[in-house]
Amino acid sequence: MVIAIDPQLNKLSKEECERHLEVFEGRIARGDKVEPTDWMPEEYRHQLIRLIHVHANSEICGALPEGKWIPHAPSFKRKMALLAKVQDEVGHAQLLYRAAETLGASRQQMIEDLISGKSKFSNVFHYPAEIWTDVAIIAWLIDGAAIVNQTMMSDGSYGPYSRALKRICYEEAFHLKHGYEMVVTIAQGTKKQREMLQDSLDRWWPPIMMFHGPADKVSKHTTMLVQWGVKLKTNDEQRQQFLRQFVPKMLDLGLHIPDPNLRLDEKTGEWLYTEPDWDEFKRVINGGGPVSGDRVATRKLAHEEGRWVREALAAAATNQPVPMPTMTD
Amino acid sequence: MIATIDTLHDMEASLKSAVIDLLYRLADDAIIIGHRGSEWTGFAPILEEDIAFSSMAQDDMGHAQTFYQMLFELGEPDPDTNVFARKLDQWTCAGMVSISSQRDWAMSLVRKYFYDVAASIRLDALAEGALVPLAQLARKLRSEKKYHLMHGTMWIPRLGTGTRESHQLMQSAVDTLYPHALGMFEPTSADLLLEQAGVCPREDELRKRWQAEVENVLCGATLKVDADMSPVFGGRAGKHPKDLMALLDDMQLVYNLDPHAKW
Ligand SMILES: [Fe+2]
Ligand SMILES: [Fe+2]
Protein backbone atom coordinates (compact mmCIF):
# COMPACT_ATOMS: atom_id res chain seq x y z
CA MET A 1 0.00 0.00 0.00
CA VAL A 2 1.31 3.42 -0.94
CA ILE A 3 0.92 6.42 1.34
CA ALA A 4 0.30 9.67 -0.44
CA ILE A 5 1.86 12.74 1.11
CA ASP A 6 0.54 16.25 0.82
CA PRO A 7 2.70 18.48 -1.42
CA GLN A 8 1.39 21.64 0.20
CA LEU A 9 2.27 20.44 3.70
CA ASN A 10 5.70 19.42 2.47
CA LYS A 11 6.18 22.68 0.54
CA LEU A 12 7.16 20.80 -2.62
CA SER A 13 5.66 20.20 -6.02
CA LYS A 14 3.84 16.94 -6.58
CA GLU A 15 6.74 15.56 -8.63
CA GLU A 16 9.35 16.56 -6.07
CA CYS A 17 7.23 14.97 -3.38
CA GLU A 18 7.15 11.70 -5.23
CA ARG A 19 10.90 11.75 -5.87
CA HIS A 20 11.77 12.53 -2.24
CA LEU A 21 9.29 10.00 -0.97
CA GLU A 22 10.76 7.29 -3.15
CA VAL A 23 14.25 7.91 -1.77
CA PHE A 24 12.89 8.11 1.79
CA GLU A 25 10.91 4.90 1.54
CA GLY A 26 13.83 3.19 -0.18
CA ARG A 27 16.07 3.95 2.76
CA ILE A 28 13.51 2.69 5.23
CA ALA A 29 13.10 -0.49 3.19
CA ARG A 30 16.87 -1.04 3.36
CA GLY A 31 16.71 -0.63 7.14
CA ASP A 32 18.63 2.68 7.21
CA LYS A 33 17.83 5.02 10.07
CA VAL A 34 16.31 8.41 9.34
CA GLU A 35 18.40 11.15 10.99
CA PRO A 36 17.27 14.65 12.04
CA THR A 37 18.97 16.40 9.10
CA ASP A 38 17.51 14.01 6.50
CA TRP A 39 14.50 14.95 4.42
CA MET A 40 11.34 13.34 5.77
CA PRO A 41 7.68 13.81 4.95
CA GLU A 42 5.98 16.27 7.29
CA GLU A 43 3.42 13.52 7.94
CA TYR A 44 6.23 11.32 9.31
CA ARG A 45 7.57 14.17 11.43
CA HIS A 46 4.14 14.92 12.89
CA GLN A 47 3.35 11.31 13.66
CA LEU A 48 6.70 10.80 15.33
CA ILE A 49 6.43 13.94 17.42
CA ARG A 50 2.97 12.85 18.53
CA LEU A 51 4.21 9.39 19.40
CA ILE A 52 7.37 10.46 21.23
CA HIS A 53 5.52 13.23 23.03
CA VAL A 54 2.88 10.79 24.32
CA HIS A 55 5.64 8.40 25.30
CA ALA A 56 7.57 11.12 27.19
CA ASN A 57 4.37 12.26 28.91
CA SER A 58 3.71 8.69 29.94
CA GLU A 59 7.13 8.36 31.54
CA ILE A 60 6.70 11.53 33.54
CA CYS A 61 3.11 10.77 34.56
CA GLY A 62 4.11 7.16 35.17
CA ALA A 63 6.50 8.43 37.83
CA LEU A 64 3.53 9.64 39.89
CA PRO A 65 1.65 6.48 40.93
CA GLU A 66 4.87 4.73 41.95
CA GLY A 67 6.56 7.88 43.28
CA LYS A 68 3.72 8.26 45.73
CA TRP A 69 4.81 4.98 47.38
CA ILE A 70 8.53 5.75 47.76
CA PRO A 71 7.98 7.27 51.23
CA HIS A 72 6.07 4.14 52.26
CA ALA A 73 8.42 1.45 50.93
CA PRO A 74 8.80 -1.08 53.75
CA SER A 75 12.54 -1.83 53.66
CA PHE A 76 15.85 -0.27 52.69
CA LYS A 77 16.08 -2.51 49.68
CA ARG A 78 12.61 -1.66 48.35
CA LYS A 79 12.91 2.02 49.16
CA MET A 80 16.13 2.42 47.24
CA ALA A 81 15.08 0.20 44.34
CA LEU A 82 11.76 1.99 43.92
CA LEU A 83 13.44 5.38 44.10
CA ALA A 84 15.99 4.28 41.51
CA LYS A 85 13.23 3.00 39.26
CA VAL A 86 11.14 6.14 39.40
CA GLN A 87 14.28 8.19 38.83
CA ASP A 88 14.88 6.13 35.69
CA GLU A 89 11.36 6.89 34.47
CA VAL A 90 11.96 10.63 34.85
CA GLY A 91 15.25 10.10 33.02
CA HIS A 92 13.31 8.39 30.22
CA ALA A 93 11.06 11.40 29.91
CA GLN A 94 14.13 13.59 29.61
CA LEU A 95 15.65 11.35 26.90
CA LEU A 96 12.40 11.28 24.97
CA TYR A 97 11.75 15.01 25.14
CA ARG A 98 15.24 15.37 23.73
CA ALA A 99 14.46 12.93 20.91
CA ALA A 100 11.31 14.91 20.09
CA GLU A 101 13.35 18.12 20.09
CA THR A 102 15.41 16.73 17.20
CA LEU A 103 12.19 16.87 15.18
CA GLY A 104 11.58 20.51 16.03
CA ALA A 105 9.29 20.17 19.05
CA SER A 106 10.20 22.18 22.16
CA ARG A 107 10.29 20.69 25.64
CA GLN A 108 8.63 23.75 27.11
CA GLN A 109 5.74 23.45 24.63
CA MET A 110 5.41 19.71 25.16
CA ILE A 111 5.22 20.15 28.93
CA GLU A 112 2.71 22.94 28.55
CA ASP A 113 0.58 20.76 26.28
CA LEU A 114 0.68 18.03 28.91
CA ILE A 115 -0.42 20.28 31.75
CA SER A 116 -3.13 21.95 29.72
CA GLY A 117 -4.52 18.52 28.94
CA LYS A 118 -3.89 18.99 25.23
CA SER A 119 -1.58 16.02 24.83
CA LYS A 120 -2.13 12.48 26.01
CA PHE A 121 -0.36 9.91 28.13
CA SER A 122 -0.68 6.16 28.50
CA ASN A 123 -4.06 4.86 29.70
CA VAL A 124 -2.56 2.94 32.63
CA PHE A 125 -1.33 6.08 34.38
CA HIS A 126 -4.86 7.41 34.62
CA TYR A 127 -5.52 4.91 37.39
CA PRO A 128 -4.45 5.22 41.03
CA ALA A 129 -1.91 3.09 42.87
CA GLU A 130 -3.98 2.39 45.96
CA ILE A 131 -1.94 -0.08 47.98
CA TRP A 132 1.72 -1.14 48.21
CA THR A 133 1.22 -4.29 46.15
CA ASP A 134 0.10 -2.07 43.26
CA VAL A 135 3.72 -0.99 42.79
CA ALA A 136 4.75 -4.62 42.43
CA ILE A 137 2.10 -5.24 39.77
CA ILE A 138 2.97 -2.00 38.00
CA ALA A 139 6.71 -2.67 37.92
CA TRP A 140 6.23 -6.21 36.74
CA LEU A 141 3.30 -6.11 34.34
CA ILE A 142 3.17 -2.51 33.14
CA ASP A 143 6.91 -2.29 32.70
CA GLY A 144 6.70 -5.74 31.13
CA ALA A 145 4.03 -4.57 28.69
CA ALA A 146 6.05 -1.43 28.00
CA ILE A 147 9.14 -3.50 27.22
CA VAL A 148 7.18 -5.46 24.60
CA ASN A 149 6.21 -2.18 22.98
CA GLN A 150 9.50 -0.35 23.36
CA THR A 151 11.71 -3.21 22.21
CA MET A 152 9.68 -3.36 19.04
CA MET A 153 9.77 0.44 18.60
CA SER A 154 13.52 0.50 19.25
CA ASP A 155 14.03 -1.12 15.86
CA GLY A 156 12.04 1.67 14.26
CA SER A 157 13.21 3.93 11.47
CA TYR A 158 13.86 7.22 13.28
CA GLY A 159 17.45 7.19 14.56
CA PRO A 160 17.24 9.38 17.70
CA TYR A 161 14.04 7.69 18.93
CA SER A 162 15.43 4.25 18.21
CA ARG A 163 18.63 4.97 20.13
CA ALA A 164 16.78 6.50 23.09
CA LEU A 165 14.60 3.39 23.23
CA LYS A 166 17.59 1.04 23.22
CA ARG A 167 18.88 2.74 26.32
CA ILE A 168 15.43 2.86 27.90
CA CYS A 169 14.89 -0.85 27.28
CA TYR A 170 18.20 -1.61 28.93
CA GLU A 171 17.00 0.11 32.10
CA GLU A 172 13.49 -1.30 31.82
CA ALA A 173 14.94 -4.78 32.14
CA PHE A 174 15.97 -3.89 35.70
CA HIS A 175 12.50 -2.56 36.45
CA LEU A 176 11.00 -5.80 35.29
CA LYS A 177 13.35 -7.77 37.51
CA HIS A 178 12.60 -5.53 40.48
CA GLY A 179 8.86 -5.93 39.86
CA TYR A 180 9.00 -9.67 39.40
CA GLU A 181 11.06 -10.13 42.52
CA MET A 182 8.52 -8.10 44.51
CA VAL A 183 5.59 -10.07 43.12
CA VAL A 184 7.30 -13.39 43.88
CA THR A 185 8.14 -12.31 47.44
CA ILE A 186 4.59 -11.14 48.12
CA ALA A 187 3.05 -14.19 46.45
CA GLN A 188 5.02 -16.34 48.89
CA GLY A 189 3.95 -14.21 51.82
CA THR A 190 1.06 -14.27 54.24
CA LYS A 191 -2.57 -14.77 53.30
CA LYS A 192 -3.15 -11.05 53.75
CA GLN A 193 -0.26 -10.21 51.42
CA ARG A 194 -1.55 -12.59 48.76
CA GLU A 195 -4.99 -11.06 49.02
CA MET A 196 -3.51 -7.61 48.54
CA LEU A 197 -1.58 -8.79 45.50
CA GLN A 198 -4.68 -10.35 43.97
CA ASP A 199 -6.65 -7.18 44.66
CA SER A 200 -3.98 -5.18 42.83
CA LEU A 201 -4.06 -7.52 39.87
CA ASP A 202 -7.86 -7.46 39.74
CA ARG A 203 -7.86 -3.67 39.46
CA TRP A 204 -4.89 -3.37 37.08
CA TRP A 205 -5.71 -6.19 34.67
CA PRO A 206 -8.33 -4.38 32.56
CA PRO A 207 -6.14 -1.27 32.02
CA ILE A 208 -3.13 -3.50 31.30
CA MET A 209 -5.10 -5.35 28.62
CA MET A 210 -5.74 -1.97 26.99
CA PHE A 211 -2.15 -0.81 27.29
CA HIS A 212 -1.09 -1.72 23.75
CA GLY A 213 -3.96 0.24 22.28
CA PRO A 214 -7.17 -0.51 20.40
CA ALA A 215 -7.69 -3.76 18.55
CA ASP A 216 -6.21 -3.78 15.05
CA LYS A 217 -9.62 -3.67 13.42
CA VAL A 218 -10.30 -0.23 14.92
CA SER A 219 -6.81 1.32 15.31
CA LYS A 220 -6.53 4.40 13.10
CA HIS A 221 -2.86 5.40 13.41
CA THR A 222 -1.33 2.09 12.52
CA THR A 223 -1.08 2.05 8.71
CA MET A 224 1.25 4.97 8.13
CA LEU A 225 3.44 4.09 11.11
CA VAL A 226 3.83 0.53 9.86
CA GLN A 227 4.53 1.63 6.28
CA TRP A 228 7.30 3.96 7.42
CA GLY A 229 8.92 1.48 9.74
CA VAL A 230 8.11 3.26 12.97
CA LYS A 231 5.88 0.57 14.34
CA LEU A 232 6.87 -2.97 13.46
CA LYS A 233 4.04 -4.85 15.16
CA THR A 234 0.35 -4.19 15.48
CA ASN A 235 -1.38 -3.57 18.80
CA ASP A 236 -2.89 -7.04 18.84
CA GLU A 237 0.45 -8.67 18.04
CA GLN A 238 2.03 -6.85 20.98
CA ARG A 239 -0.82 -7.89 23.27
CA GLN A 240 -0.38 -11.52 22.23
CA GLN A 241 3.34 -11.33 22.91
CA PHE A 242 2.65 -9.87 26.35
CA LEU A 243 0.15 -12.62 27.17
CA ARG A 244 2.50 -15.37 25.94
CA GLN A 245 5.26 -14.01 28.12
CA PHE A 246 3.35 -13.23 31.31
CA VAL A 247 0.22 -15.36 31.68
CA PRO A 248 2.07 -18.64 32.38
CA LYS A 249 4.23 -16.90 35.00
CA MET A 250 1.19 -15.36 36.66
CA LEU A 251 -0.54 -18.73 36.83
CA ASP A 252 2.64 -20.31 38.25
CA LEU A 253 2.54 -17.78 41.06
CA GLY A 254 -1.01 -18.78 41.93
CA LEU A 255 -2.51 -15.55 40.72
CA HIS A 256 -6.03 -15.55 39.40
CA ILE A 257 -6.42 -13.62 36.17
CA PRO A 258 -9.77 -11.84 36.25
CA ASP A 259 -10.98 -12.77 32.77
CA PRO A 260 -13.24 -15.84 32.50
CA ASN A 261 -12.60 -16.04 28.76
CA LEU A 262 -8.83 -16.07 28.95
CA ARG A 263 -7.49 -19.29 27.49
CA LEU A 264 -4.91 -20.52 25.04
CA ASP A 265 -6.21 -21.57 21.65
CA GLU A 266 -4.14 -24.73 21.12
CA LYS A 267 -4.63 -24.64 17.36
CA THR A 268 -3.39 -21.10 16.73
CA GLY A 269 -1.18 -20.70 19.79
CA GLU A 270 -2.95 -17.42 20.46
CA TRP A 271 -4.52 -16.31 23.69
CA LEU A 272 -8.23 -15.69 23.59
CA TYR A 273 -9.58 -13.02 25.92
CA THR A 274 -12.54 -10.80 26.58
CA GLU A 275 -12.27 -7.80 24.30
CA PRO A 276 -11.32 -4.81 26.44
CA ASP A 277 -13.80 -1.99 26.80
CA TRP A 278 -12.46 0.34 24.11
CA ASP A 279 -14.99 3.01 25.01
CA GLU A 280 -13.48 3.14 28.47
CA PHE A 281 -10.02 3.32 26.89
CA LYS A 282 -11.03 6.27 24.74
CA ARG A 283 -12.68 8.03 27.65
CA VAL A 284 -9.67 7.45 29.90
CA ILE A 285 -6.94 8.67 27.54
CA ASN A 286 -9.02 11.73 26.82
CA GLY A 287 -8.87 12.70 30.46
CA GLY A 288 -11.86 10.80 31.84
CA GLY A 289 -9.95 8.25 33.92
CA PRO A 290 -10.24 7.93 37.71
CA VAL A 291 -7.19 10.15 38.40
CA SER A 292 -6.62 11.83 35.03
CA GLY A 293 -7.32 15.23 36.54
CA ASP A 294 -5.03 14.62 39.52
CA ARG A 295 -2.14 13.56 37.31
CA VAL A 296 -2.36 16.65 35.15
CA ALA A 297 -2.93 18.88 38.17
CA THR A 298 0.13 17.45 39.92
CA ARG A 299 2.34 18.03 36.90
CA LYS A 300 0.89 21.50 36.54
CA LEU A 301 1.55 22.38 40.17
CA ALA A 302 5.13 21.10 39.95
CA HIS A 303 5.64 23.11 36.78
CA GLU A 304 4.19 26.30 38.20
CA GLU A 305 5.92 26.04 41.55
CA GLY A 306 9.20 25.47 39.72
CA ARG A 307 8.81 28.51 37.51
CA TRP A 308 10.97 30.76 39.70
CA VAL A 309 13.78 28.22 39.55
CA ARG A 310 13.72 28.05 35.77
CA GLU A 311 13.56 31.83 35.53
CA ALA A 312 16.51 32.21 37.89
CA LEU A 313 18.41 29.61 35.91
CA ALA A 314 17.79 31.52 32.69
CA ALA A 315 18.83 34.79 34.36
CA ALA A 316 21.93 33.21 35.89
CA ALA A 317 22.98 32.03 32.44
CA THR A 318 23.08 35.62 31.25
CA ASN A 319 24.55 37.13 34.45
CA GLN A 320 28.24 37.46 35.16
CA PRO A 321 29.64 34.10 36.20
CA VAL A 322 29.35 33.66 39.93
CA PRO A 323 32.72 33.30 41.68
CA MET A 324 33.00 29.69 42.74
CA PRO A 325 34.06 29.04 46.32
CA THR A 326 37.12 26.93 46.92
CA MET A 327 36.09 23.41 47.81
CA THR A 328 37.71 21.50 50.59
CA ASP A 329 38.98 18.16 49.43
CA MET B 1 49.87 10.16 69.22
CA ILE B 2 46.58 8.40 69.79
CA ALA B 3 46.53 4.64 69.38
CA THR B 4 44.36 3.31 66.59
CA ILE B 5 41.50 0.97 67.32
CA ASP B 6 41.69 -1.72 64.68
CA THR B 7 38.33 -3.44 65.00
CA LEU B 8 34.90 -2.59 66.32
CA HIS B 9 35.42 -5.17 69.03
CA ASP B 10 38.54 -3.57 70.50
CA MET B 11 36.59 -0.88 72.34
CA GLU B 12 35.82 -0.85 76.02
CA ALA B 13 32.17 -0.44 76.97
CA SER B 14 31.97 3.33 77.48
CA LEU B 15 33.73 4.15 74.20
CA LYS B 16 31.65 1.57 72.39
CA SER B 17 28.48 3.21 73.59
CA ALA B 18 29.80 6.63 72.53
CA VAL B 19 30.55 5.26 69.05
CA ILE B 20 27.08 3.74 68.89
CA ASP B 21 25.66 7.13 69.78
CA LEU B 22 27.71 8.78 67.03
CA LEU B 23 26.71 6.19 64.43
CA TYR B 24 23.03 6.65 65.22
CA ARG B 25 23.35 10.39 64.67
CA LEU B 26 25.11 9.85 61.35
CA ALA B 27 22.68 7.19 60.19
CA ASP B 28 19.51 8.97 61.31
CA ASP B 29 20.52 12.23 59.64
CA ALA B 30 21.34 10.40 56.40
CA ILE B 31 18.15 8.36 56.12
CA ILE B 32 15.90 11.30 56.95
CA ILE B 33 17.58 13.70 54.53
CA GLY B 34 17.41 10.92 51.93
CA HIS B 35 13.72 10.45 52.61
CA ARG B 36 13.14 14.20 52.31
CA GLY B 37 15.08 14.28 49.06
CA SER B 38 13.01 11.44 47.63
CA GLU B 39 9.83 13.43 48.25
CA TRP B 40 10.82 15.47 45.19
CA THR B 41 10.99 12.51 42.84
CA GLY B 42 8.53 13.35 40.09
CA PHE B 43 7.91 16.92 41.32
CA ALA B 44 11.15 18.89 40.94
CA PRO B 45 11.25 22.21 39.03
CA ILE B 46 13.19 20.71 36.10
CA LEU B 47 13.72 17.13 35.02
CA GLU B 48 17.49 17.37 35.45
CA GLU B 49 17.05 18.35 39.09
CA ASP B 50 14.42 15.68 39.61
CA ILE B 51 17.03 13.15 38.57
CA ALA B 52 19.82 14.78 40.59
CA PHE B 53 17.76 14.92 43.78
CA SER B 54 16.64 11.30 43.37
CA SER B 55 20.17 10.18 42.80
CA MET B 56 21.55 12.06 45.81
CA ALA B 57 18.70 10.73 47.95
CA GLN B 58 19.78 7.21 47.04
CA ASP B 59 23.35 7.98 48.04
CA ASP B 60 22.19 9.36 51.37
CA MET B 61 20.01 6.32 52.01
CA GLY B 62 22.92 4.11 51.05
CA HIS B 63 25.16 5.91 53.52
CA ALA B 64 22.55 5.50 56.22
CA GLN B 65 22.36 1.81 55.47
CA THR B 66 26.10 1.32 55.92
CA PHE B 67 26.05 3.20 59.24
CA TYR B 68 23.14 1.08 60.47
CA GLN B 69 25.01 -1.98 59.27
CA MET B 70 27.96 -0.99 61.44
CA LEU B 71 25.56 -0.53 64.35
CA PHE B 72 24.27 -4.02 63.69
CA GLU B 73 27.83 -5.32 63.94
CA LEU B 74 28.02 -3.57 67.29
CA GLY B 75 25.02 -5.53 68.53
CA GLU B 76 22.24 -3.06 67.66
CA PRO B 77 19.10 -4.06 65.69
CA ASP B 78 19.42 -4.65 61.94
CA PRO B 79 19.08 -1.67 59.55
CA ASP B 80 15.44 -2.32 58.60
CA THR B 81 14.30 -2.78 62.17
CA ASN B 82 16.08 0.40 63.14
CA VAL B 83 14.44 2.47 60.43
CA PHE B 84 11.01 0.91 60.23
CA ALA B 85 10.30 -0.09 63.82
CA ARG B 86 11.87 2.63 65.93
CA LYS B 87 9.69 5.08 67.86
CA LEU B 88 9.95 8.85 67.59
CA ASP B 89 11.91 9.51 70.78
CA GLN B 90 14.51 6.89 69.87
CA TRP B 91 15.62 8.89 66.84
CA THR B 92 18.59 11.22 67.14
CA CYS B 93 18.55 13.08 63.83
CA ALA B 94 19.04 16.83 63.89
CA GLY B 95 15.86 18.88 63.67
CA MET B 96 17.00 20.43 60.40
CA VAL B 97 16.59 17.23 58.40
CA SER B 98 13.19 16.50 59.92
CA ILE B 99 11.51 19.74 58.96
CA SER B 100 9.07 19.27 56.10
CA SER B 101 9.83 21.33 53.02
CA GLN B 102 7.88 19.32 50.56
CA ARG B 103 6.74 22.13 48.35
CA ASP B 104 9.63 24.50 48.90
CA TRP B 105 12.54 24.01 46.57
CA ALA B 106 14.64 26.80 48.10
CA MET B 107 14.33 25.24 51.55
CA SER B 108 15.13 21.80 50.18
CA LEU B 109 18.16 22.96 48.27
CA VAL B 110 19.63 25.06 51.09
CA ARG B 111 18.92 22.36 53.64
CA LYS B 112 20.54 19.71 51.46
CA TYR B 113 23.61 21.90 51.04
CA PHE B 114 23.86 22.65 54.77
CA TYR B 115 23.60 18.95 55.46
CA ASP B 116 26.12 17.97 52.80
CA VAL B 117 28.76 20.34 54.13
CA ALA B 118 28.22 19.01 57.65
CA ALA B 119 28.29 15.40 56.47
CA SER B 120 31.46 15.97 54.46
CA ILE B 121 33.23 17.67 57.34
CA ARG B 122 32.31 14.81 59.63
CA LEU B 123 33.44 12.22 57.11
CA ASP B 124 36.73 14.05 56.61
CA ALA B 125 37.27 14.08 60.36
CA LEU B 126 36.27 10.44 60.80
CA ALA B 127 38.55 9.45 57.94
CA GLU B 128 41.48 10.75 59.98
CA GLY B 129 40.11 9.25 63.19
CA ALA B 130 41.45 6.45 65.33
CA LEU B 131 38.65 3.96 64.80
CA VAL B 132 39.95 2.14 61.74
CA PRO B 133 36.75 0.49 60.41
CA LEU B 134 34.91 3.81 60.66
CA ALA B 135 37.83 5.71 59.10
CA GLN B 136 37.81 3.29 56.16
CA LEU B 137 34.08 3.65 55.71
CA ALA B 138 34.32 7.45 55.91
CA ARG B 139 36.97 7.53 53.19
CA LYS B 140 34.71 5.53 50.92
CA LEU B 141 31.59 7.60 51.59
CA ARG B 142 33.18 11.03 51.32
CA SER B 143 34.11 10.44 47.71
CA GLU B 144 30.40 10.02 46.97
CA LYS B 145 29.66 13.25 48.82
CA LYS B 146 31.80 15.27 46.40
CA TYR B 147 29.08 15.40 43.78
CA HIS B 148 26.53 16.51 46.37
CA LEU B 149 28.77 19.38 47.45
CA MET B 150 29.36 20.38 43.87
CA HIS B 151 25.63 20.39 43.27
CA GLY B 152 25.07 22.74 46.19
CA THR B 153 27.96 25.08 45.43
CA MET B 154 26.68 25.38 41.86
CA TRP B 155 23.01 25.91 42.65
CA ILE B 156 23.17 28.14 45.73
CA PRO B 157 24.87 31.04 43.86
CA ARG B 158 22.70 30.49 40.78
CA LEU B 159 19.50 30.93 42.72
CA GLY B 160 20.97 33.43 45.18
CA THR B 161 21.83 35.78 42.36
CA GLY B 162 19.36 34.66 39.65
CA THR B 163 16.33 36.93 39.99
CA ARG B 164 14.98 39.13 42.74
CA GLU B 165 12.36 36.49 43.52
CA SER B 166 14.89 33.65 43.67
CA HIS B 167 17.18 35.74 45.85
CA GLN B 168 14.37 36.44 48.30
CA LEU B 169 13.28 32.83 48.45
CA MET B 170 16.84 31.66 49.04
CA GLN B 171 17.46 34.31 51.68
CA SER B 172 14.34 33.35 53.53
CA ALA B 173 15.33 29.67 53.36
CA VAL B 174 18.73 30.55 54.83
CA ASP B 175 17.11 32.63 57.58
CA THR B 176 14.73 29.83 58.50
CA LEU B 177 17.23 27.01 58.35
CA TYR B 178 20.40 28.48 59.76
CA PRO B 179 19.54 28.06 63.47
CA HIS B 180 18.46 24.48 62.77
CA ALA B 181 21.66 23.89 60.81
CA LEU B 182 23.70 25.01 63.83
CA GLY B 183 21.63 22.48 65.74
CA MET B 184 23.33 19.71 63.74
CA PHE B 185 26.28 20.33 66.07
CA GLU B 186 24.37 19.89 69.29
CA PRO B 187 26.82 18.79 71.99
CA THR B 188 26.24 15.31 73.35
CA SER B 189 27.55 13.33 76.30
CA ALA B 190 29.55 11.19 73.89
CA ASP B 191 31.64 14.08 72.55
CA LEU B 192 34.39 14.11 75.15
CA LEU B 193 35.05 10.38 74.98
CA LEU B 194 35.08 10.40 71.19
CA GLU B 195 37.54 13.26 71.18
CA GLN B 196 39.83 11.69 73.79
CA ALA B 197 39.88 8.41 71.90
CA GLY B 198 40.72 10.28 68.71
CA VAL B 199 37.61 9.01 66.90
CA CYS B 200 36.05 12.36 66.14
CA PRO B 201 36.57 16.04 67.07
CA ARG B 202 34.08 17.78 69.33
CA GLU B 203 30.88 19.14 67.84
CA ASP B 204 31.75 22.81 68.35
CA GLU B 205 35.02 22.27 66.50
CA LEU B 206 33.11 20.73 63.57
CA ARG B 207 30.64 23.59 63.69
CA LYS B 208 33.45 26.13 63.25
CA ARG B 209 34.68 24.34 60.13
CA TRP B 210 31.13 24.15 58.84
CA GLN B 211 30.45 27.84 59.37
CA ALA B 212 33.65 28.88 57.63
CA GLU B 213 32.82 26.85 54.54
CA VAL B 214 29.11 27.63 54.37
CA GLU B 215 29.44 31.34 54.99
CA ASN B 216 31.98 31.58 52.20
CA VAL B 217 29.54 30.06 49.70
CA LEU B 218 26.55 32.04 50.98
CA CYS B 219 28.56 35.23 50.67
CA GLY B 220 29.42 34.39 47.05
CA ALA B 221 25.71 33.87 46.49
CA THR B 222 24.87 37.31 48.00
CA LEU B 223 23.05 35.59 50.86
CA LYS B 224 23.45 36.94 54.36
CA VAL B 225 23.69 35.20 57.69
CA ASP B 226 22.66 36.85 60.92
CA ALA B 227 25.62 36.24 63.23
CA ASP B 228 23.45 36.45 66.35
CA MET B 229 21.29 33.45 65.53
CA SER B 230 21.41 30.86 68.25
CA PRO B 231 21.18 27.17 67.47
CA VAL B 232 18.02 25.13 67.85
CA PHE B 233 18.93 21.96 69.72
CA GLY B 234 16.89 18.92 70.69
CA GLY B 235 17.20 16.36 67.93
CA ARG B 236 20.23 14.61 69.38
CA ALA B 237 18.31 14.16 72.63
CA GLY B 238 15.25 12.72 70.92
CA LYS B 239 13.20 15.92 70.94
CA HIS B 240 11.94 16.46 67.42
CA PRO B 241 9.84 18.86 65.39
CA LYS B 242 6.37 17.40 64.86
CA ASP B 243 7.14 16.92 61.15
CA LEU B 244 9.29 13.93 62.05
CA MET B 245 6.30 12.10 63.50
CA ALA B 246 4.43 12.53 60.23
CA LEU B 247 7.48 11.38 58.31
CA LEU B 248 7.82 8.24 60.42
CA ASP B 249 4.13 7.49 60.03
CA ASP B 250 4.63 7.67 56.26
CA MET B 251 7.81 5.66 56.29
CA GLN B 252 6.52 2.91 58.56
CA LEU B 253 3.06 2.64 57.03
CA VAL B 254 3.48 -0.54 55.00
CA TYR B 255 5.98 -2.09 57.40
CA ASN B 256 3.46 -1.72 60.21
CA LEU B 257 0.82 -3.73 58.32
CA ASP B 258 2.78 -6.76 59.45
CA PRO B 259 6.29 -6.30 60.88
CA HIS B 260 7.12 -9.94 60.22
CA ALA B 261 6.09 -9.96 56.58
CA LYS B 262 8.59 -9.76 53.72
CA TRP B 263 7.64 -7.47 50.89
FE1 LIG C 1 10.37 3.95 31.48
FE1 LIG D 1 10.15 1.31 33.75
Coordinates of C-alpha atoms in Angstrom, one line a residue, chain B residues 14 20 33 62 66 69 73 80 93 125 157 164 189 193 206 243 253:
Chain B
S14 CA 32.0 3.3 77.5
I20 CA 27.1 3.7 68.9
I33 CA 17.6 13.7 54.5
G62 CA 22.9 4.1 51.1
T66 CA 26.1 1.3 55.9
Q69 CA 25.0 -2.0 59.3
E73 CA 27.8 -5.3 63.9
D80 CA 15.4 -2.3 58.6
C93 CA 18.5 13.1 63.8
A125 CA 37.3 14.1 60.4
P157 CA 24.9 31.0 43.9
R164 CA 15.0 39.1 42.7
S189 CA 27.5 13.3 76.3
L193 CA 35.0 10.4 75.0
L206 CA 33.1 20.7 63.6
D243 CA 7.1 16.9 61.2
L253 CA 3.1 2.6 57.0

